[in-house]
Coordinates of C-alpha atoms in Angstrom, one line a residue:
M140 CA 200.0 294.8 84.3
F141 CA 196.3 294.5 83.8
E142 CA 195.3 296.3 87.0
T143 CA 197.0 299.1 88.9
G144 CA 198.9 298.7 92.2
D145 CA 202.1 297.0 93.4
A146 CA 202.4 293.3 93.1
R147 CA 202.7 291.6 96.5
L148 CA 202.0 288.0 95.6
K149 CA 204.6 285.9 97.3
G150 CA 205.1 282.2 97.7
T151 CA 202.4 279.6 97.2
M152 CA 198.7 280.6 97.2
M153 CA 196.7 279.3 100.1
K154 CA 192.9 279.2 100.2
Q155 CA 191.3 282.1 98.3
V156 CA 189.4 284.6 100.4
I157 CA 187.7 287.8 99.3
L158 CA 186.7 290.6 101.7
G159 CA 184.1 293.1 100.6
T160 CA 183.5 296.4 102.3
A161 CA 180.0 297.7 103.0
G162 CA 178.5 300.8 104.6
H163 CA 177.2 304.3 104.2
I164 CA 178.8 307.0 102.1
D165 CA 181.7 308.9 103.7
H166 CA 182.0 306.4 106.5
G167 CA 185.7 305.8 105.6
K168 CA 185.7 302.6 103.6
T169 CA 188.2 303.7 101.0
T170 CA 190.4 305.5 103.5
L171 CA 190.4 302.4 105.7
V172 CA 191.5 300.1 102.8
R173 CA 194.3 302.6 102.0
A174 CA 195.4 302.5 105.7
L175 CA 195.4 298.7 105.6
T176 CA 197.0 298.1 102.2
G177 CA 198.6 301.3 101.0
I178 CA 196.5 301.0 97.9
D179 CA 194.1 303.9 96.8
T180 CA 191.1 302.1 95.3
D181 CA 189.6 305.3 93.9
R182 CA 191.2 305.2 90.4
L183 CA 188.8 307.6 88.6
K184 CA 189.5 311.3 88.2
E185 CA 185.8 312.0 89.2
E186 CA 186.2 310.0 92.4
K187 CA 189.3 311.9 93.4
E188 CA 187.7 315.3 92.6
R189 CA 184.4 314.5 94.4
G190 CA 185.9 312.5 97.2
I191 CA 183.5 309.7 96.9
T192 CA 183.7 306.1 95.5
I193 CA 181.7 305.6 92.4
E194 CA 183.1 302.4 90.9
L195 CA 184.4 299.2 92.5
G196 CA 188.0 299.3 93.8
F197 CA 190.4 296.5 94.4
A198 CA 193.3 295.9 96.8
Y199 CA 195.0 293.0 98.6
L200 CA 196.6 292.6 102.0
E201 CA 199.2 290.1 103.1
L202 CA 198.2 288.8 106.5
P203 CA 200.6 287.7 109.3
G204 CA 199.7 284.1 108.6
G205 CA 200.9 284.4 105.0
Q206 CA 197.4 284.5 103.5
L207 CA 196.9 287.1 100.7
L208 CA 193.4 288.6 101.3
G209 CA 191.7 290.1 98.3
I210 CA 189.6 293.2 99.0
V211 CA 186.7 294.7 97.1
D212 CA 185.9 298.3 98.0
V213 CA 182.3 299.3 97.2
P214 CA 180.6 302.7 96.8
G215 CA 178.5 303.8 99.7
H216 CA 176.3 306.4 97.9
E217 CA 172.7 305.4 97.4
K218 CA 173.0 306.2 93.6
F219 CA 175.7 303.5 93.3
V220 CA 174.2 300.7 95.2
K221 CA 174.0 298.6 92.0
N222 CA 177.8 298.8 91.9
M223 CA 177.9 297.7 95.5
V224 CA 175.7 294.6 94.6
A225 CA 178.1 293.8 91.9
G226 CA 181.0 294.0 94.3
A227 CA 179.3 291.9 96.9
T228 CA 179.0 289.0 94.4
G229 CA 181.5 286.3 95.3
I230 CA 182.8 287.7 98.6
D231 CA 183.6 285.4 101.5
L232 CA 183.7 288.0 104.3
V233 CA 182.1 291.4 104.7
A234 CA 183.5 294.4 106.6
L235 CA 180.5 296.5 107.6
V236 CA 182.0 299.9 108.1
I237 CA 180.2 302.4 110.4
A238 CA 181.5 305.8 111.2
A239 CA 181.6 306.4 115.0
D240 CA 180.5 310.0 114.5
E241 CA 177.3 309.1 112.6
G242 CA 176.4 305.6 113.6
V243 CA 174.0 303.4 111.6
M244 CA 172.7 305.2 108.4
P245 CA 170.4 304.2 105.5
Q246 CA 173.0 302.6 103.3
T247 CA 174.4 300.8 106.3
R248 CA 171.0 299.0 106.6
E249 CA 170.6 298.5 102.8
H250 CA 174.2 297.1 102.4
L251 CA 173.6 294.7 105.3
E252 CA 170.3 293.5 103.8
I253 CA 172.1 292.9 100.4
C254 CA 174.8 290.8 102.1
Q255 CA 172.1 288.8 103.8
L256 CA 170.2 288.3 100.6
L257 CA 173.4 287.1 98.9
R258 CA 174.0 284.7 101.8
V259 CA 177.3 286.2 102.9
K260 CA 178.0 284.0 105.9
S261 CA 180.5 285.9 108.0
G262 CA 182.4 289.1 108.5
L263 CA 183.2 291.8 111.0
V264 CA 182.1 295.3 112.0
I265 CA 184.6 298.2 111.8
L266 CA 183.8 301.4 113.7
T267 CA 185.9 304.1 111.9
K268 CA 186.8 307.7 112.9
V269 CA 186.9 306.8 116.6
D270 CA 189.4 309.7 117.0
L271 CA 186.5 312.2 116.3
V272 CA 184.3 311.2 119.2
D273 CA 184.5 311.1 123.0
P274 CA 184.2 307.8 125.0
D275 CA 180.6 308.4 126.0
W276 CA 179.4 308.9 122.4
L277 CA 181.4 305.9 121.3
E278 CA 179.7 303.8 123.9
L279 CA 176.3 304.9 122.7
V280 CA 177.3 304.0 119.1
R281 CA 178.4 300.6 120.3
E282 CA 175.0 300.0 121.8
D283 CA 173.2 301.2 118.8
V284 CA 175.2 299.0 116.5
A285 CA 174.7 295.9 118.7
H286 CA 170.9 296.5 118.6
F287 CA 171.0 297.0 114.8
L288 CA 172.9 293.8 114.2
S289 CA 170.7 291.7 116.5
G290 CA 169.3 288.7 114.6
T291 CA 171.6 289.1 111.6
F292 CA 174.6 287.0 110.6
L293 CA 176.9 289.7 112.1
A294 CA 175.2 289.6 115.6
E295 CA 178.2 287.8 117.1
A296 CA 180.8 289.2 114.7
P297 CA 184.0 290.9 116.1
V298 CA 183.9 294.7 116.3
A299 CA 187.1 296.6 115.5
E300 CA 187.6 300.3 116.3
V301 CA 190.0 302.2 114.2
S302 CA 191.1 305.6 113.0
S303 CA 192.5 305.6 109.5
A304 CA 193.8 309.1 110.1
T305 CA 195.9 308.3 113.2
G306 CA 196.5 304.6 112.7
Q307 CA 194.7 303.7 115.9
G308 CA 193.5 300.1 115.9
V309 CA 194.8 299.3 112.4
K310 CA 197.3 296.7 113.6
E311 CA 194.7 295.1 115.8
L312 CA 192.3 295.0 112.8
V313 CA 194.9 293.1 110.8
Q314 CA 195.1 290.5 113.5
V315 CA 191.3 290.2 113.6
L316 CA 191.2 289.7 109.8
D317 CA 194.0 287.1 110.1
G318 CA 191.8 285.1 112.6
L319 CA 188.7 285.4 110.5
V320 CA 190.4 284.3 107.3
R321 CA 191.7 281.2 109.1
E322 CA 188.1 280.3 110.1
V323 CA 186.7 280.7 106.5
A324 CA 185.9 277.2 105.1
E325 CA 187.5 276.1 101.9
R326 CA 185.3 277.4 99.1
D327 CA 183.3 274.9 96.9
T328 CA 185.0 275.6 93.6
G329 CA 181.8 274.7 91.7
N330 CA 181.6 272.9 88.3
F331 CA 181.9 275.6 85.7
F332 CA 184.4 278.4 85.4
R333 CA 182.5 281.7 85.7
L334 CA 183.7 285.3 86.1
P335 CA 181.1 288.1 86.1
I336 CA 182.7 291.0 84.4
D337 CA 182.8 294.2 86.4
R338 CA 185.3 296.1 84.2
V339 CA 186.3 296.1 80.6
F340 CA 189.3 298.0 79.2
T341 CA 192.1 297.9 76.7
M342 CA 195.8 298.0 77.3
K343 CA 198.5 298.7 74.7
G344 CA 200.3 295.5 73.9
F345 CA 197.6 293.4 75.5
G346 CA 194.3 294.2 73.9
T347 CA 191.0 293.6 75.6
V348 CA 191.1 292.9 79.4
V349 CA 188.2 292.0 81.7
T350 CA 188.3 291.9 85.5
G351 CA 186.0 290.3 88.1
T352 CA 185.9 287.9 90.9
T353 CA 186.1 284.2 89.8
T354 CA 182.9 282.8 91.4
S355 CA 183.4 279.1 90.4
G356 CA 185.5 276.6 88.6
Q357 CA 189.0 277.1 87.2
I358 CA 190.5 278.1 83.9
E359 CA 194.0 278.1 82.3
V360 CA 195.9 280.2 79.8
G361 CA 195.0 278.9 76.3
D362 CA 191.6 277.7 77.3
E363 CA 188.6 278.7 75.1
V364 CA 185.8 280.6 76.8
T365 CA 182.4 281.9 75.9
I366 CA 181.2 285.3 76.9
Y367 CA 177.5 285.3 77.9
P368 CA 174.8 286.2 77.1
K369 CA 176.3 287.3 73.8
N370 CA 177.7 283.8 73.0
V371 CA 181.0 285.3 71.8
T372 CA 183.9 282.9 71.8
S373 CA 187.4 283.8 72.7
R374 CA 190.6 282.3 74.0
I375 CA 192.5 283.3 77.2
R376 CA 195.7 285.0 76.3
G377 CA 196.8 285.8 79.8
I378 CA 195.7 285.8 83.5
Q379 CA 196.7 288.0 86.4
V380 CA 195.9 287.6 90.1
H381 CA 196.9 290.6 92.3
N382 CA 198.9 291.9 89.4
Q383 CA 201.0 288.8 89.0
E384 CA 200.8 286.6 85.9
V385 CA 199.6 283.1 86.6
N386 CA 198.8 280.1 84.4
Q387 CA 195.5 279.2 85.9
V388 CA 192.9 280.7 88.3
S389 CA 190.2 279.1 90.5
A390 CA 187.2 280.3 92.4
G391 CA 187.6 283.0 95.0
L392 CA 190.2 285.2 93.3
R393 CA 190.1 288.7 92.0
T394 CA 191.1 288.0 88.4
A395 CA 192.1 289.9 85.3
I396 CA 191.9 288.1 82.0
N397 CA 193.4 289.1 78.7
L398 CA 191.0 287.9 75.9
Q399 CA 192.3 287.1 72.5
G400 CA 190.7 288.5 69.3
L401 CA 187.9 290.5 71.0
E402 CA 187.2 294.2 70.8
K403 CA 186.2 296.1 73.9
A404 CA 182.9 297.1 72.3
E405 CA 181.9 293.5 71.9
I406 CA 181.5 292.9 75.7
E407 CA 180.4 294.9 78.7
R408 CA 180.0 294.9 82.4
G409 CA 177.4 292.4 83.4
D410 CA 178.5 289.8 80.9
V411 CA 179.9 286.5 82.2
V412 CA 183.1 284.8 81.0
A413 CA 182.6 281.1 81.3
A414 CA 184.0 277.8 80.2
K415 CA 183.2 277.3 76.5
D416 CA 179.6 276.3 75.8
S417 CA 178.9 275.6 79.5
L418 CA 175.9 278.0 80.0
R419 CA 172.6 278.8 78.3
P420 CA 171.4 282.4 78.0
S421 CA 167.7 282.8 78.9
H422 CA 165.0 285.5 79.3
L423 CA 163.4 283.5 82.2
A424 CA 164.4 282.2 85.6
D425 CA 162.3 280.2 88.1
V426 CA 163.2 281.4 91.6
V427 CA 162.3 281.3 95.3
L428 CA 161.8 285.0 96.2
D429 CA 162.1 286.6 99.7
L430 CA 160.6 290.1 100.2
L431 CA 162.5 292.0 102.9
R432 CA 160.6 292.9 106.1
S433 CA 161.8 296.5 105.5
A434 CA 160.2 296.6 102.0
P435 CA 157.9 299.7 102.0
R436 CA 154.9 297.9 100.4
N437 CA 153.6 294.6 99.0
L438 CA 155.1 293.3 95.8
K439 CA 152.3 292.9 93.2
N440 CA 152.2 290.3 90.5
R441 CA 153.8 291.7 87.3
A442 CA 155.7 294.4 89.2
K443 CA 158.7 295.9 87.3
V444 CA 162.0 295.5 89.3
R445 CA 165.7 295.8 88.8
F446 CA 167.1 292.2 88.9
H447 CA 170.8 292.0 90.1
T448 CA 172.8 288.9 89.5
G449 CA 176.6 288.8 89.3
T450 CA 177.6 292.2 88.0
A451 CA 174.4 292.6 85.8
E452 CA 171.4 294.8 86.4
I453 CA 168.4 293.9 84.2
I454 CA 164.9 295.4 84.2
S455 CA 162.5 292.5 84.7
T456 CA 159.0 291.6 85.5
V457 CA 158.1 289.4 88.5
I458 CA 155.4 286.8 88.0
L459 CA 154.1 285.6 91.3
L460 CA 153.1 282.0 90.8
D461 CA 150.9 281.3 93.8
R462 CA 149.5 284.6 94.9
D463 CA 148.6 288.1 93.7
E464 CA 150.7 290.0 96.2
L465 CA 153.8 289.2 98.3
K466 CA 153.9 290.8 101.7
P467 CA 157.0 292.1 103.4
G468 CA 158.7 289.2 105.2
E469 CA 157.0 286.6 103.0
T470 CA 158.6 284.1 100.6
C471 CA 157.1 282.5 97.4
F472 CA 157.9 280.9 94.1
A473 CA 158.1 283.3 91.2
Q474 CA 159.3 283.5 87.6
I475 CA 161.5 286.4 86.6
R476 CA 161.0 287.6 83.0
L477 CA 164.0 289.5 82.0
D478 CA 164.0 292.4 79.4
H479 CA 167.2 291.0 78.0
P480 CA 168.8 287.6 78.5
T481 CA 171.5 286.6 81.0
A482 CA 173.3 283.4 81.9
L483 CA 172.5 281.9 85.3
L484 CA 172.9 278.7 87.1
A485 CA 170.7 276.9 89.7
R486 CA 171.5 278.1 93.3
D487 CA 172.7 281.5 92.1
R488 CA 171.7 284.3 94.5
F489 CA 170.1 287.5 93.3
V490 CA 168.9 290.8 94.6
I491 CA 165.8 292.8 93.4
R492 CA 165.4 296.5 93.8
S493 CA 162.3 298.5 93.1
Y494 CA 162.0 300.2 89.8
S495 CA 161.2 303.6 91.2
P496 CA 162.1 304.9 93.7
V497 CA 165.1 302.7 93.6
R498 CA 165.8 300.7 96.8
T499 CA 166.6 297.1 97.7
I500 CA 163.4 295.2 98.4
G501 CA 164.3 291.5 98.2
G502 CA 166.2 288.7 96.6
G503 CA 166.5 284.9 96.6
E504 CA 167.8 281.9 94.8
V505 CA 167.6 280.6 91.2
L506 CA 165.9 277.2 91.0
N507 CA 165.8 276.8 87.2
A508 CA 168.0 278.8 84.9
L509 CA 166.3 277.7 81.6
P510 CA 162.6 277.2 82.3
E511 CA 159.5 277.3 80.1
R512 CA 156.9 280.0 80.8
K513 CA 154.8 278.9 83.7
K514 CA 151.1 279.3 84.3
R515 CA 150.1 280.9 87.6
F516 CA 148.4 278.8 90.2
S517 CA 149.4 275.6 88.4
E518 CA 149.8 272.9 91.0
A519 CA 152.0 270.9 88.6
G520 CA 154.3 273.9 88.1
L521 CA 154.5 274.6 91.8
S522 CA 155.2 271.0 92.6
Q523 CA 158.1 271.0 90.2
L524 CA 159.5 274.1 92.0
R525 CA 159.1 272.5 95.4
V526 CA 161.3 269.6 94.2
L527 CA 163.9 271.9 92.7
H528 CA 164.0 274.0 96.0
G529 CA 164.0 271.2 98.6
G530 CA 165.0 268.0 96.8
D531 CA 168.3 266.1 96.7
L532 CA 170.3 265.8 93.5
R533 CA 168.5 262.5 92.5
E534 CA 165.1 264.2 92.9
I535 CA 166.2 267.3 91.1
T536 CA 167.7 265.4 88.2
E537 CA 164.6 263.2 87.8
Q538 CA 162.5 266.4 87.8
H539 CA 164.5 268.0 85.0
V540 CA 164.1 264.8 82.9
Y541 CA 160.3 264.8 83.7
A542 CA 160.0 268.4 82.7
G543 CA 161.4 267.5 79.3
R544 CA 158.2 265.5 78.7
F545 CA 158.2 263.6 75.4
Q546 CA 161.4 265.2 74.2
G547 CA 163.3 264.4 77.4
V548 CA 166.7 265.9 78.2
E549 CA 170.1 265.3 76.8
Q550 CA 172.6 264.1 79.4
G551 CA 175.0 266.8 78.3
N552 CA 172.5 269.5 79.5
L553 CA 172.1 268.1 83.0
P554 CA 175.3 269.6 84.5
F555 CA 174.0 273.0 83.5
L556 CA 170.5 272.4 84.6
T557 CA 171.5 271.0 88.0
N558 CA 174.8 272.8 88.6
A559 CA 176.3 269.5 89.6
S560 CA 179.4 267.7 88.5
R561 CA 179.3 265.1 85.8
K562 CA 180.7 262.5 88.3
R563 CA 177.9 263.0 90.8
L564 CA 175.3 263.1 87.9
D565 CA 176.7 259.8 86.5
E566 CA 176.1 258.2 89.9
V567 CA 172.6 259.6 90.2
L568 CA 171.7 258.6 86.6
K569 CA 173.0 255.1 87.2
T570 CA 170.6 254.7 90.1
L571 CA 167.6 256.3 88.2
M572 CA 168.1 254.0 85.2
A573 CA 168.5 250.9 87.4
Q574 CA 165.2 251.8 89.0
K575 CA 163.8 252.4 85.5
R576 CA 162.7 255.9 86.5
V577 CA 164.6 257.4 83.5
I578 CA 165.4 255.6 80.2
L579 CA 168.2 256.3 77.7
Y580 CA 166.3 256.2 74.3
D581 CA 168.9 257.9 72.0
R582 CA 172.5 256.9 72.6
E583 CA 173.8 259.1 69.9
R584 CA 172.6 262.3 71.7
G585 CA 172.5 260.8 75.2
A586 CA 168.8 261.6 75.3
L587 CA 166.9 260.6 78.4
I588 CA 163.1 260.3 79.0
H589 CA 161.1 259.9 82.1
A590 CA 159.4 256.5 82.5
E591 CA 156.0 258.2 82.8
F592 CA 156.2 259.9 79.4
L593 CA 157.8 256.8 77.8
S594 CA 154.8 254.8 79.0
K595 CA 152.4 257.4 77.7
A596 CA 154.1 257.4 74.3
R597 CA 154.1 253.6 74.2
E598 CA 150.4 253.4 75.0
E599 CA 149.7 256.1 72.4
I600 CA 151.3 253.9 69.7
I601 CA 149.3 250.8 70.8
S602 CA 146.0 252.6 71.1
T603 CA 146.5 254.3 67.7
L604 CA 147.1 251.0 66.1
S605 CA 144.1 249.5 67.9
R606 CA 141.8 252.2 66.7
Y607 CA 143.1 251.8 63.1
H608 CA 142.4 248.1 63.2
Q609 CA 138.9 248.7 64.5
Q610 CA 138.2 251.3 61.7
N611 CA 140.0 249.3 59.0
P612 CA 139.5 245.6 59.8
L613 CA 140.5 244.4 56.3
K614 CA 143.8 246.3 56.2
G615 CA 146.9 244.5 57.4
G616 CA 148.2 247.4 59.4
L617 CA 149.3 251.1 59.3
H618 CA 152.3 252.3 57.4
K619 CA 155.1 253.1 59.9
E620 CA 155.5 256.8 58.8
E621 CA 151.8 257.4 59.0
L622 CA 151.7 255.9 62.5
R623 CA 154.6 258.2 63.5
S624 CA 152.7 261.2 62.1
R625 CA 149.7 260.4 64.3
T626 CA 151.7 260.2 67.5
T627 CA 154.2 262.1 69.6
G628 CA 156.8 260.5 67.2
N629 CA 155.9 263.3 64.8
R630 CA 157.9 265.6 67.1
N631 CA 160.4 263.1 68.2
P632 CA 161.3 260.4 65.6
K633 CA 164.1 259.0 67.7
L634 CA 161.7 258.2 70.5
F635 CA 159.2 256.6 68.0
H636 CA 161.8 254.3 66.5
F637 CA 163.0 253.3 70.0
L638 CA 159.5 252.4 71.0
V639 CA 158.7 250.5 67.8
G640 CA 161.9 248.5 68.4
Q641 CA 160.9 247.8 72.0
L642 CA 157.3 246.8 71.0
T643 CA 158.4 244.5 68.2
N644 CA 161.0 242.9 70.5
E645 CA 158.3 242.2 73.0
Q646 CA 156.0 240.9 70.2
V647 CA 153.3 243.4 71.1
V648 CA 153.6 244.9 67.6
V649 CA 154.5 243.1 64.3
Q650 CA 156.4 244.9 61.5
E651 CA 156.0 243.6 58.0
K652 CA 158.2 245.7 55.8
E653 CA 157.0 249.2 56.5
V654 CA 153.6 248.2 57.9
L655 CA 152.9 247.9 61.6
R656 CA 150.1 246.0 63.2
Q657 CA 149.3 244.7 66.7
E658 CA 150.3 241.1 67.1
S659 CA 146.7 240.1 67.9
H660 CA 145.3 241.7 64.7
R661 CA 144.1 239.2 62.1
V662 CA 142.2 240.1 58.9
T663 CA 138.9 238.2 58.8
L664 CA 136.4 238.5 56.1
G665 CA 132.6 238.6 56.6
E666 CA 130.2 236.7 54.5
D667 CA 129.7 239.6 52.1
Q668 CA 133.4 240.1 51.8
Q669 CA 134.0 236.4 51.2
E670 CA 131.7 236.7 48.2
V671 CA 133.6 239.8 47.0
R672 CA 136.8 237.8 47.3
R673 CA 135.4 234.9 45.3
Q674 CA 134.4 237.3 42.5
I675 CA 137.8 239.0 42.4
E676 CA 139.6 235.7 42.3
E677 CA 137.4 234.5 39.5
I678 CA 138.2 237.7 37.5
Y679 CA 142.0 237.2 37.8
V680 CA 141.9 233.5 37.2
K681 CA 139.9 234.1 34.1
G682 CA 142.1 237.1 33.0
G683 CA 145.2 234.9 33.0
L684 CA 148.2 236.8 31.6
Q685 CA 146.0 239.7 30.4
P686 CA 143.8 240.6 33.4
P687 CA 142.0 243.9 33.8
Y688 CA 143.6 246.8 35.7
F689 CA 141.7 246.9 39.0
R690 CA 140.4 250.4 38.3
E691 CA 138.4 248.9 35.4
V692 CA 136.5 246.5 37.7
K693 CA 136.4 248.1 41.1
D694 CA 133.0 249.8 40.4
K695 CA 131.4 246.3 40.5
F696 CA 131.9 246.3 44.2
A697 CA 130.0 248.5 46.7
G698 CA 131.9 251.3 48.4
N699 CA 135.5 250.5 49.0
S700 CA 135.0 246.8 49.7
G701 CA 136.7 245.7 46.5
Q702 CA 139.9 247.6 47.2
D703 CA 140.0 246.4 50.9
V704 CA 139.4 242.8 49.9
L705 CA 142.0 243.1 47.1
Q706 CA 144.7 244.2 49.7
V707 CA 143.8 241.2 51.9
M708 CA 144.2 238.9 48.9
V709 CA 147.6 240.5 48.1
K710 CA 148.7 240.1 51.7
D711 CA 147.6 236.5 51.7
G712 CA 149.5 235.8 48.5
V713 CA 146.4 235.0 46.4
L714 CA 147.1 237.9 44.1
V715 CA 150.5 239.3 43.0
K716 CA 151.1 243.0 42.5
V717 CA 153.2 243.5 39.5
K718 CA 152.9 247.3 39.2
E719 CA 150.5 250.0 40.4
D720 CA 146.9 248.8 39.8
L721 CA 148.1 245.7 37.9
Y722 CA 147.6 242.3 39.6
F723 CA 147.9 238.6 38.5
H724 CA 146.6 235.5 40.2
R725 CA 149.5 233.6 41.9
D726 CA 148.8 230.4 39.9
V727 CA 149.2 232.4 36.7
I728 CA 152.5 234.0 37.8
E729 CA 153.8 230.7 39.1
S730 CA 153.0 228.9 35.8
L731 CA 154.7 231.7 33.8
R732 CA 157.7 231.6 36.1
N733 CA 158.2 227.9 35.5
R734 CA 157.9 228.3 31.7
L735 CA 160.3 231.2 31.7
V736 CA 162.9 229.3 33.6
E737 CA 162.6 226.4 31.3
V738 CA 163.0 228.6 28.2
L739 CA 166.0 230.4 29.7
R740 CA 167.7 227.1 30.6
E741 CA 167.2 225.9 27.1
R742 CA 168.1 229.2 25.2
G743 CA 170.2 231.0 27.7
E744 CA 168.5 234.3 27.0
I745 CA 165.2 236.0 25.9
D746 CA 164.3 239.4 24.5
T747 CA 161.1 241.3 24.8
P748 CA 159.5 240.2 21.4
Q749 CA 160.3 236.5 22.3
F750 CA 158.8 236.9 25.7
K751 CA 155.7 238.6 24.1
E752 CA 155.4 235.6 21.7
M753 CA 155.8 233.1 24.6
T754 CA 153.0 234.8 26.7
N755 CA 150.8 235.7 23.8
A756 CA 150.1 238.9 25.8
S757 CA 150.2 242.6 24.7
R758 CA 153.1 244.9 25.5
K759 CA 151.2 246.6 28.3
Y760 CA 151.5 243.3 30.2
T761 CA 154.8 241.8 29.0
I762 CA 157.0 244.8 30.0
P763 CA 155.6 245.0 33.6
L764 CA 156.0 241.2 33.9
L765 CA 159.6 241.3 32.7
E766 CA 160.4 244.1 35.2
Y767 CA 158.6 242.1 37.9
F768 CA 160.8 239.0 37.3
D769 CA 163.9 241.3 37.4
L770 CA 162.8 242.8 40.7
S771 CA 162.0 239.4 42.1
Q772 CA 165.6 238.4 41.2
L773 CA 164.6 235.6 38.8
T774 CA 166.2 237.4 35.8
V775 CA 168.7 240.1 35.2
R776 CA 168.7 242.4 32.2
V777 CA 171.8 242.4 29.9
G778 CA 171.4 244.9 27.2
D779 CA 167.9 244.3 25.7
K780 CA 167.8 240.7 26.8
R781 CA 167.1 238.8 30.0
V782 CA 169.1 235.9 31.4
L783 CA 168.6 233.8 34.6
R784 CA 170.2 235.5 37.6
K785 CA 172.9 233.4 39.2
K786 CA 171.9 232.4 42.8

């Protein structure tokens, strides 16, 4: 078996419920679990020698109603509070254990605060060692505990009084637990399988085994998983729940997983086993942060803290986004910058503890598990976080697409960003696209862009073309790739091509081969330019089949006016470009075309010397002209001769 203890799983599993212990050291948590279940959760030699719990322990209890209750036993010593935080992750009920002979102690308070920060919703209080105190003292402890719990989620919780040594109250406690478990609502299984690892070990015949509480989703034997933040991929070889092999596991169960093909050294406590490729490791997290009223001092911007999430503890820096200091009892938006990455999801709870001296000072909720670095006191950034904190799924989804700016967001990333199911997201996206709030611009990748940034990118293309026309009135337009390089399309070609298609369909922009222009743009020549045009046309009419290369005559015209007018004449069809810098008048080309067709119909073929003789032009013209007629699909080359191309 993957974990120690006797298998007690019988019948069909009902709803999954996990009970976690909490309380000060030596208040009898482990002894109580043993009295309830018969399982000693102290498995380490050091724990047995020192008589204190160091690591998390696990047990299970079959209740009278048939429900199997999973139990996580946590350490009570202040040095091991980080292990307690790991154990409290994913529990449904807390058993706050208080020894009757000591009453409320420091870790009693800290453990309760941690449970509140993690939003544990219900539980009970267990007064242990009642056999060691007289009735008057017990009554004083009851009053002290009631006062301590006032205003907390345990204020109205049942209080059980037991002695693990004599067995007093243990049967009654089992009945109380049975009633509480019946009242626990069915857990939201979540959208991704996740299991924060609290233990890694190897077993002969099995290989690497990890254990933890499945916090969301479900998984089956044979499924592929990714271990985050290391991005190591593996396959599930076997699953055990309460020491019994099962084919699948879902949220709310203590789980042991046998991972195929992984060495123990490749993974560690604090890593997360998750559905393959479902999460994204990050060094940053946008959060809403609560500082406990009991925090000893204000939390300053850029304070170093210990960030606890799942079973991980990571040294981090807190960036306060709207103030310089957070006072005890206050709440604000912040960005956590982690010293090494982890894998989170929106709505994950976390706890922060001061760097030194170490104590719990606050916690909160993750709003964005993959943010960009944020500027402090930025109203745009704070507005975004307000939506992520208080908005519905439609508003949150739109905000993530908006935050993608000109790159947008791929639909495949939205389940991770929102921590919502694909079904719900499909419904939301259908509404947003119908309202034209978000637009699908790349079907291949499923890429979405917000309407505001689509409009900005569209206007940028139009205004860039407009400026180009103003600066170059004689040019027919701007080459498509040059326009892309001058706009946001340089970083997002797919968006650029989508917008060009949209603008041409709407006849706002005209595309002529690879040149784009505004539909309203027309090349008009001024009086001086008309004169240049007349002179150029005269040169090429006079040149006939042996015109000058344009570089030989361009100096006759001021500045770049000759080149600009030449391009207009080519666009208008007055001149024909045969090769780079070599142009002919259209009448000359048309006359030559007709003569060539006539000769080929008569002879059937023509070679280069014959064509040279026909044109009475030098080789530097005849070769480009022959190639021009090939490219214009009048002729086709067969060996060293040309024949008419069949239509």
